Amino acid sequence: MCGIVGYTGAKKASAILIEGLKKLEYRGYDSAGVALQHDGRLVINKAAGSVADLEKSLDGNYKSIKVGIGHTRWATHGRPTDENAHPHCSCSEEIAVIHNGIIENHHSLRQWLKEDAGHNFRSETDTEVLAHLVEEYYEGDLLEAVRKATAKVEGSYALVVISSREPGRLICARQDSPLIIGLGEGENIVASDIPALLAHTRKTKVLEDGEFASITPENVDIFNSEGKLLNREIFEITWDIEAAEKGGYDHFMLKEIMEQPAAVKETMRQRINTASGKVDLSELGLNGEELTRLEKIHIVACGTAYHAGLLGKAVIEELAGIPVEVDVASEFRYRNPLLKENQLVVVISQSGETADTLAALRLSRQKGLKVLAITNVVGSSVSREADEVLYTWAGPEIAVASTKAYLTQLIALYLIAIYFGEIRGNLAPETAAKLVKNLRALPEKLKKILSEESLSKLRKYCDHLSSWDSAFFVGRNIDYPVALEGALKLKEISYIHAEAYAAGELKHGPLALIVEGIPVIALITQKAVFEKTLSNIQEVNARGGAVFAITQEGFNDVTKQVESVFSLPPVEDILAPVLAAVPTQLIAYYTALARGSSVDKPRNLAKSVTVE
Ligand code: F6R
């Protein structure tokens, strides 16, 4: 949830930390701080506010300091105040700690440290216990002290610790929260996420759960929990630095929406055999026999990824003939799901670090089920712990509101449905071939939706929508998950209260809320339920609701009924959600702009939810 950077080398540490924290700011926004190691003491600078505020307060000072740690915080324990900002220090101020995660037993540790060991606490955070614990165990070796301290801790952590007594040395520890070490020449850098490293190096070593690292400018040593030195392979990052920056757009979200044709193409690339026109997911170690035996699939995810899962259910059931249950991960993990032989769990997570999704994955594996992960982040916890991984090649997604990752999750699910369907003999080869052809045509259709003409139409509509505090999204069949995702996107970044309903549900309650002019965005892309949805639109019209319909070109009856229509390029109905999602993303974006809200960093939200 929070962002972590540590540096040791020959350059000005504060500048490197600030630059890295800015790249990670999307992970935690309420406060920021650094601890710099200088002349046998630690210089701490931290406050509630943004990284830019922190930068101002450093005011170009500390030029000669070459070692330090920095943090951006998203509050979990304790309010966003100056005192609660990281780094946290030991009583002697010789040890400073930055932490991402939650120390679950911090109450009892705090009590023990205060009452029995005489430590003085300055903040309300769970993290501060770590600084005092390390101090308590320090006998001249920081690594050993961190190892002993973490042995007392229950919970999740990515930690970087420095001591004024050990110049040039950073100590790291990881449990259930990511830490990646970037390797340089005469310098090394550690961070909780890749964008903070890319300006310095592409060579990395990933720390695994239960491991520790001792980092100096010349060496990176990784140890297991018993203190055994490990040999870790170098992992080369292929992401372009530009790919992690805005690339000329006003917001990451818009840039990421615009990247969707490429992201979709990339996710299909190498998975569709151009010669045979067949989907080939042999990269998954699932054999034909296993797939034929499958009796049920459980899809588990959170938020937007859960909405992708709802569409996944429809397409897998339709194309592969396998019954699918979809669960929100935070429910799945606590509801004792019936997991049996011949079932597969599919977890979907852009970040691959979502705590509930990871817990659902672990639960499923404990119960003996195979887990297939759909994720966007190579080396993420989900990718490492799942039995099989299907990566979405969307590239780094920085805006909190997920767009391109979502669209590529849909593509991954279509690929799975077609591949499983063909192997199981549920999908006729000609039907599969037609679907594949139409899938491959999606990037060009997406480009049309992203034309200036479409954008200006949507901008105009959003001027109307932005003056309302409430809106509805409706749709039937596979338009319904798109409606759910459209509503989530709108509420998330424009702060308009948006509700999605299966269109047939309107008359079972929500119709009472339809008043003159209220915005209702109707998804109507499916021929099979076209007339039914049209009747629902008429019900809204009759009560004065202002319907904006998202439909397919050629569905002319909609145009007759509705004052504003956005027509998608014609598409095979089952694939329409990939196109229909895009105008809903743009509606959220332009409405947020019109209302002046913070598009890329909506209030109270963070990109990667690594705590429960
Ligand atoms: C909303 C959004 C979130 C995430 C959810 C799961 O735009 O992005 O709802 O989808 O927090 O995150 P991942 O996919 O990283 O597991």
XYZ file of C-alpha atoms in Angstrom, residues 253 256-257 260 304-305 350 397 399-407 409 485 489 492 585 607:
23
model
C -5.575 7.293 -16.689
C -3.643 4.105 -20.118
C -7.065 4.264 -21.797
C -5.658 -0.185 -24.737
C -12.473 -4.161 -11.184
C -10.798 -7.542 -11.493
C -3.606 -6.519 -11.864
C -0.710 0.732 -14.774
C -3.617 5.491 -12.414
C -5.488 4.097 -9.442
C -8.552 3.470 -11.608
C -7.829 0.356 -13.592
C -8.524 0.569 -17.332
C -6.036 -1.184 -19.595
C -5.396 -3.931 -17.066
C -9.149 -4.602 -16.935
C -9.474 -4.807 -20.712
C -8.057 -9.312 -18.145
C -17.555 -1.677 -13.924
C -15.169 3.801 -12.414
C -14.151 6.084 -7.929
C -14.037 4.643 -18.801
C -3.368 1.373 -6.378
